[in-house]
Coordinates of C-alpha atoms in Angstrom, one line a residue:
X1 CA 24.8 -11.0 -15.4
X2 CA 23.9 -10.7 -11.2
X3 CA 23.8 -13.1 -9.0
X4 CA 21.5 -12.0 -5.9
X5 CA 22.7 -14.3 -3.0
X6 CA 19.7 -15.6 -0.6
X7 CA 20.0 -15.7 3.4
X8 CA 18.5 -18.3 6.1
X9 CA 17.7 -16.7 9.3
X10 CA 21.1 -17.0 10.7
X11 CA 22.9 -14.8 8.0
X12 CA 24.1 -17.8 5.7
X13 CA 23.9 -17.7 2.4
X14 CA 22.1 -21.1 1.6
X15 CA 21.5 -20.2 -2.1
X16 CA 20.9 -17.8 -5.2
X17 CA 19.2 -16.1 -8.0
X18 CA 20.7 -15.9 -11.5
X19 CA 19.8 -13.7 -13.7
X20 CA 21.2 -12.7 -17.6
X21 CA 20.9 -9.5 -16.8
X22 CA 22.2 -6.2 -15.4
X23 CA 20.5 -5.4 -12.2
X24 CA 20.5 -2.2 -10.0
X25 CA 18.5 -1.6 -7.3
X26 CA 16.3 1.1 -7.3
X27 CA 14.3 1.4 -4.3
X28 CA 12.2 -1.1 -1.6
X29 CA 12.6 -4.3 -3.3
X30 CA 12.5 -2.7 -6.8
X31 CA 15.7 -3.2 -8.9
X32 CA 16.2 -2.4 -12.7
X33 CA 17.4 -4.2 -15.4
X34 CA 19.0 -3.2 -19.1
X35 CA 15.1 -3.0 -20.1
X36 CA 13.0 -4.2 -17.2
X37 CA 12.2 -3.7 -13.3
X38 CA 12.5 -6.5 -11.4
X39 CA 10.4 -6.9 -8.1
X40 CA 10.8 -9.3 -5.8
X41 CA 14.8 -9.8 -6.6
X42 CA 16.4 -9.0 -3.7
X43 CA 17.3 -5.8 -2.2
X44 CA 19.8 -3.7 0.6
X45 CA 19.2 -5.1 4.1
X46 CA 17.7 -2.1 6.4
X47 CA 15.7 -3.3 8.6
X48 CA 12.5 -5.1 9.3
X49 CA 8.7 -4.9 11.7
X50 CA 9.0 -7.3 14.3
X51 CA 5.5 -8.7 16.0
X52 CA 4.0 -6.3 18.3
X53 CA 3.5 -9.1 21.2
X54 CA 5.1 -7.5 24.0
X55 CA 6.8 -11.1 24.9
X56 CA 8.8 -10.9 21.7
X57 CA 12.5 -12.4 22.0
X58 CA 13.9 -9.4 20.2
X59 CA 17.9 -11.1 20.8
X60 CA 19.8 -10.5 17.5
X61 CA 18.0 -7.7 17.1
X62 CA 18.7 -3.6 17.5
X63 CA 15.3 -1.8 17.7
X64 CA 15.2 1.3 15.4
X65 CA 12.4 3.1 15.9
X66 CA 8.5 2.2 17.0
X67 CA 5.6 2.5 14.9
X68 CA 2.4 4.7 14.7
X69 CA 0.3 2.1 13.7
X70 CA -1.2 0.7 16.0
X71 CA -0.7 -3.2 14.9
X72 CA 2.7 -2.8 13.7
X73 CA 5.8 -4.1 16.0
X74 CA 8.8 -2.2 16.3
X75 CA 11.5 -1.3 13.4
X76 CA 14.7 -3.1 14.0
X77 CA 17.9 -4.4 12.3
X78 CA 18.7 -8.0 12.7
X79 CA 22.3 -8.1 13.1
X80 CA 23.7 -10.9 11.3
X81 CA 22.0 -9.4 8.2
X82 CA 23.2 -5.9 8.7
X83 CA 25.8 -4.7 5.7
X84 CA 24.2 -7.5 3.1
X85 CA 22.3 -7.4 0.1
X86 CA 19.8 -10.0 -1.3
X87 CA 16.9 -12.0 0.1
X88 CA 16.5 -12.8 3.6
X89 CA 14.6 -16.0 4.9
X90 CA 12.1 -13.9 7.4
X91 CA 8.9 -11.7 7.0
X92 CA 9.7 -8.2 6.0
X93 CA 6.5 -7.7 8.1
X94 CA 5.3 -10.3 10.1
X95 CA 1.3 -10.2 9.1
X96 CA 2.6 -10.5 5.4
X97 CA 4.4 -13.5 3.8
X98 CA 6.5 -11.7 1.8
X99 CA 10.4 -12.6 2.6
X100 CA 12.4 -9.4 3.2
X101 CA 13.5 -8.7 -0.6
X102 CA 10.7 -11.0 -2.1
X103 CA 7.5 -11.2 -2.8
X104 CA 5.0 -13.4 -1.1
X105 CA 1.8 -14.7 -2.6
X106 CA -0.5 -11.7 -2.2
X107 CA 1.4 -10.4 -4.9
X108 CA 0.1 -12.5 -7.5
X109 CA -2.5 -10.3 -8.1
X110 CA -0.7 -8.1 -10.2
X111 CA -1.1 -10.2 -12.7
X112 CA -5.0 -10.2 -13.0
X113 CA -5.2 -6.3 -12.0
X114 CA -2.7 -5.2 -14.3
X115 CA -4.3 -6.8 -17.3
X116 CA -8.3 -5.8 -16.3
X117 CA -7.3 -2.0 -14.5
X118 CA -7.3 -0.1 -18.0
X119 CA -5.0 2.7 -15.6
X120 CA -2.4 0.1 -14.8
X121 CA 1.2 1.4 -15.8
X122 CA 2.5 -2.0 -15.0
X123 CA 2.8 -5.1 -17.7
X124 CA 4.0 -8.0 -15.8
X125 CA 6.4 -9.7 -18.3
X126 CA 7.1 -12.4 -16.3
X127 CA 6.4 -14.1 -12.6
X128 CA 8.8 -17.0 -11.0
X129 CA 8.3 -19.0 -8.2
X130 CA 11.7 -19.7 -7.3
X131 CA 11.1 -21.0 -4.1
X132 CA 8.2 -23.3 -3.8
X133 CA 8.6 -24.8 -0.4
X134 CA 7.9 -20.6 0.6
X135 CA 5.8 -19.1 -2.1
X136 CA 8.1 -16.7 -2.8
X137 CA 8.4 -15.0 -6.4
X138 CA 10.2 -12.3 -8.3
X139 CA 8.5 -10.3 -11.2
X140 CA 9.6 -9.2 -14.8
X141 CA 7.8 -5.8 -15.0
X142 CA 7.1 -2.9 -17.4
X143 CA 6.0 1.0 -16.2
X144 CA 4.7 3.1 -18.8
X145 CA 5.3 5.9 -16.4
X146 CA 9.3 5.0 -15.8
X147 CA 8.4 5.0 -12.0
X148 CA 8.0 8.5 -11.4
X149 CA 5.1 9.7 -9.1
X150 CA 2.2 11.7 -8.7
X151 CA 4.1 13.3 -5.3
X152 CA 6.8 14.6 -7.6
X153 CA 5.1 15.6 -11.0
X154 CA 1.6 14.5 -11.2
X155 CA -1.3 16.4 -12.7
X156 CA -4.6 17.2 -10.4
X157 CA -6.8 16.4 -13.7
X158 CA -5.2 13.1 -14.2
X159 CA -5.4 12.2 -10.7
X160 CA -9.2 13.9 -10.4
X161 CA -9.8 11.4 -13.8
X162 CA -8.4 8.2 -11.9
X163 CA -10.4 8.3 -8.8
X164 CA -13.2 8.7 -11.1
X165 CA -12.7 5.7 -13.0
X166 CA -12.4 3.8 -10.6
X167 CA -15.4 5.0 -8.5
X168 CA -17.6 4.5 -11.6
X169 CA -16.1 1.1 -12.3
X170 CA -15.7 -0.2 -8.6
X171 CA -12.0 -0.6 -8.4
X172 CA -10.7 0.5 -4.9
X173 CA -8.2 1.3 -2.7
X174 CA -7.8 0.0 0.8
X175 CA -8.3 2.8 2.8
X176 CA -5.6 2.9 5.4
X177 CA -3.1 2.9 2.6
X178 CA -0.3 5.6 1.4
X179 CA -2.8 5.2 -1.9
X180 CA -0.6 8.5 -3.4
X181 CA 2.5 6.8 -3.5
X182 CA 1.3 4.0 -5.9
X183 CA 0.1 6.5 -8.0
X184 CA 2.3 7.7 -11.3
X185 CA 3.1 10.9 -12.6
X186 CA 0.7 10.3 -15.4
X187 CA -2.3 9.3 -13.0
X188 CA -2.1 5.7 -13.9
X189 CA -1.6 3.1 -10.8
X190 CA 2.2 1.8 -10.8
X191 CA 1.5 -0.7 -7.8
X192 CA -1.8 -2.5 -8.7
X193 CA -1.3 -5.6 -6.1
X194 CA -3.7 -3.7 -3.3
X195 CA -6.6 -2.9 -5.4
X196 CA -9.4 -4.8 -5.6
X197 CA -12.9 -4.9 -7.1
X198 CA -15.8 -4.0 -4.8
X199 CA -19.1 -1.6 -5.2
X200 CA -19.8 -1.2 -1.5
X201 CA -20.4 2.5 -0.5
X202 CA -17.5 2.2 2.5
X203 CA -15.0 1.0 0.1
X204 CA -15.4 3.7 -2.0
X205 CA -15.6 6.3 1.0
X206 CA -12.2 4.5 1.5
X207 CA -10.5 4.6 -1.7
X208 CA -10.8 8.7 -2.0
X209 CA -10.4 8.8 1.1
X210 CA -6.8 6.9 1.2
X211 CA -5.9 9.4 -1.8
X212 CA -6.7 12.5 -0.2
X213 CA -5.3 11.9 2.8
X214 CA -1.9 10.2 2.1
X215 CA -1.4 13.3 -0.6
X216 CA -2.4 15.9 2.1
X217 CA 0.5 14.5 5.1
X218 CA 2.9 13.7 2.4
X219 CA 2.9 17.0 0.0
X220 CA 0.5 19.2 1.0
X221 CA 1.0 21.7 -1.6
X222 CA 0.1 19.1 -4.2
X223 CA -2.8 18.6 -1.8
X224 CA -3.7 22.0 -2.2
X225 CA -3.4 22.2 -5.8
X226 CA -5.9 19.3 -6.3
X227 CA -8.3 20.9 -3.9
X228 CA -8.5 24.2 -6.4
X229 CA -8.3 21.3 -9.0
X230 CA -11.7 20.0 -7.5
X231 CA -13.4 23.5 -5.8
X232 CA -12.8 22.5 -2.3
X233 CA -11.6 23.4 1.0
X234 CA -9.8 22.6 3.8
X235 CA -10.1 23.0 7.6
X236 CA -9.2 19.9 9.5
X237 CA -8.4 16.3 9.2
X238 CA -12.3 16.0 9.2
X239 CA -12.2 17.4 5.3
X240 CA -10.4 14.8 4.5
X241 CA -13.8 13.0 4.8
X242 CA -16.1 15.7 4.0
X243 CA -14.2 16.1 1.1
X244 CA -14.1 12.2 -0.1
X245 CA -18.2 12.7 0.4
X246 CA -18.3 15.4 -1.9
X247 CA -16.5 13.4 -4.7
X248 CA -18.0 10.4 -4.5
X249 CA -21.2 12.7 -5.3
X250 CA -19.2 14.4 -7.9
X251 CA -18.9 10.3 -9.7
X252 CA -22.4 9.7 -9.6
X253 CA -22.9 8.1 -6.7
X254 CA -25.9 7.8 -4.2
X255 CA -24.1 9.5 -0.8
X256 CA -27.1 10.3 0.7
X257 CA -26.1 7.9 4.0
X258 CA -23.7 10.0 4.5
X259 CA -25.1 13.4 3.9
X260 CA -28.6 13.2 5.9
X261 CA -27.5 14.3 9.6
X262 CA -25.6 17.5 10.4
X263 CA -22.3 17.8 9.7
X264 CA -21.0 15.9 13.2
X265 CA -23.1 13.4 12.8
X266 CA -22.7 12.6 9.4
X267 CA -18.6 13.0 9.8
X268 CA -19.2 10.1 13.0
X269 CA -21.9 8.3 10.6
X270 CA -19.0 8.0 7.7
X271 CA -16.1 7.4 10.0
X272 CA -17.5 4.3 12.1
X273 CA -20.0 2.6 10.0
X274 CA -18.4 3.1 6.5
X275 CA -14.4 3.9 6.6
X276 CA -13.0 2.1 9.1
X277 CA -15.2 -1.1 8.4
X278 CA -14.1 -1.2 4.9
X279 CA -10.8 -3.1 3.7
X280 CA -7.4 -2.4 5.4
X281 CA -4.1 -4.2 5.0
X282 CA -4.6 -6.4 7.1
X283 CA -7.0 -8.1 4.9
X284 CA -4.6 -7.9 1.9
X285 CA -3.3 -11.8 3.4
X286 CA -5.6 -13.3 5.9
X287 CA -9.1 -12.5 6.2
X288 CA -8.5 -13.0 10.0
X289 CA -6.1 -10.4 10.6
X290 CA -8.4 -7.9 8.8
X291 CA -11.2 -8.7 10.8
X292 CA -9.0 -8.2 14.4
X293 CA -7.5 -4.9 13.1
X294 CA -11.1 -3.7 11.7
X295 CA -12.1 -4.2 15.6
X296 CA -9.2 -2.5 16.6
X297 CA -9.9 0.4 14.7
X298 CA -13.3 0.9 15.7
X299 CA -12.6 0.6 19.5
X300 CA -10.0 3.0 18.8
X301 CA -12.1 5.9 16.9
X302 CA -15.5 5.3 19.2
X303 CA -13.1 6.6 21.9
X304 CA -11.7 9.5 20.0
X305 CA -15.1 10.4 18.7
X306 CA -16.6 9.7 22.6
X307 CA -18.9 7.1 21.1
X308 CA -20.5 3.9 22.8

């Protein structure tokens, strides 16, 4: 039995989650059961992003640490949350509605992706909306993979196999995504809420992209391993494009948009008119938000690539 106690803004317990089983938490807002993970069932209080307007009341708050993302507010600890563990009544990020601990709505689609993504190493046993007036849930789950990942024993042919699939059968990653770590040891997808179905030649760009590059700043000898894996090399951050190119033509598909300029061009080409327009988190909740950050990544790159 565990009772996961749930906070208002002010630190007060107002209610909780039952549950019949034994729960330990296991990392984020993962815990585990006697036989099943649990998402969305509380977790450790650590900290949270705060809005990035720069007239933000931040009192209550200690600022941790800042962001490199460009549309994320600082890291900071609320106080009267500090030393507690459940679910807390604000916005672990404030463009998500997900409660710090929970789950919002967005995660809803694991249910439909888990059963149609044939690589899913998530069944969703259950999903509860325990609190209505919020939309918040908790999820029942089931990894075929027992939550290991690709960063710490994953296979380059499995992985090399994956991103084919889902080229050929236009599943996607969002492309500004750490896509590696929701990828298992096995080369299945453990976290299947972010993908989405889409045959457009930016989203694809995108979704190798997101792979290759999350793998290459987070291990880079794994990185390295699936580049042998694959016959490819590595200069600069630009290969991490150049590369993506050279795989999508690998699965079959018409890259010839991307491949008709020199290699400059063609990198500039990719960048602007195909990988930053595709889908970021942003547009995971409101179409709105995806659309402001979309512009805010294009201003930014034309400036870095010295383009009007």
């Amino acid at each position: 039995m565990t009772t996961v106690p749930i906070y208002n803004q002010y630190g007060e317990k107002i209610n909780v989650l039952e549950f019949k089983d034994n729960l330990h938490h296991v990392n984020g807002r993962v815990s585990k059961g006697d036989k099943y993970y649990y998402k969305g069932a509380g977790s450790p209080y650590h900290g949270q992003f705060l809005s990035n307007d720069p007239h933000l009341n931040i009192y209550g708050y200690n600022i941790l640490s800042f962001s490199d993302v460009f549309y994320m507010g600082p890291y900071a600890s609320k106080r009267c949350f500090e030393g507690k563990s459940g679910i807390f009544q604000e916005k672990y990020q404030p463009q998500f509605t997900d409660f710090i601990g929970s789950c919002g709505v967005k995660e809803l689609s694991i249910i439909e992706n888990s059963e149609e993504f044939d690589l899913s190493s998530v069944d969703v046993i259950k999903a509860e909306n325990y609190d209505k007036e919020n939309q918040q849930y908790y999820f029942v789950l089931e990894y075929t993979c027992g939550r290991i990942k690709y960063l710490d024993e994953g296979n380059p042919g499995e992985l090399l196999y994956l991103l084919e699939y889902m080229i050929q059968n236009d599943w996607n990653f969002i492309w500004d995504k750490t896509s590696i770590e929701d990828i298992s040891c096995d080369g299945f997808v453990s976290d299947v809420g972010d993908i989405f179905k889409s045959g457009n030649l930016g989203n694809k760009l995108g979704t190798v992209y997101s792979v290759l590059y999350s793998l290459g700043k987070l291990r880079s000898d794994k990185y390295a391993e699936f580049l042998r894996e694959c016959e490819l090399q590595h200069n600069n951050d630009m290969s991490y494009v150049y590369n993506a190119v050279v795989l999508l033509h690998k699965f079959g598909v018409d890259v010839s948009e991307l491949t008709n300029k020199s290699p400059v061009e063609n990198y500039k080409n990719a960048v602007l008119n195909y990988l930053v327009t595709g889908r970021n988190c942003g547009d995971c909740c409101y179409i709105e938000l995806g659309d402001k950050i979309r512009e805010q990544y294009l201003s930014q790159t034309k400036k870095q690539l010295s383009v009007d």
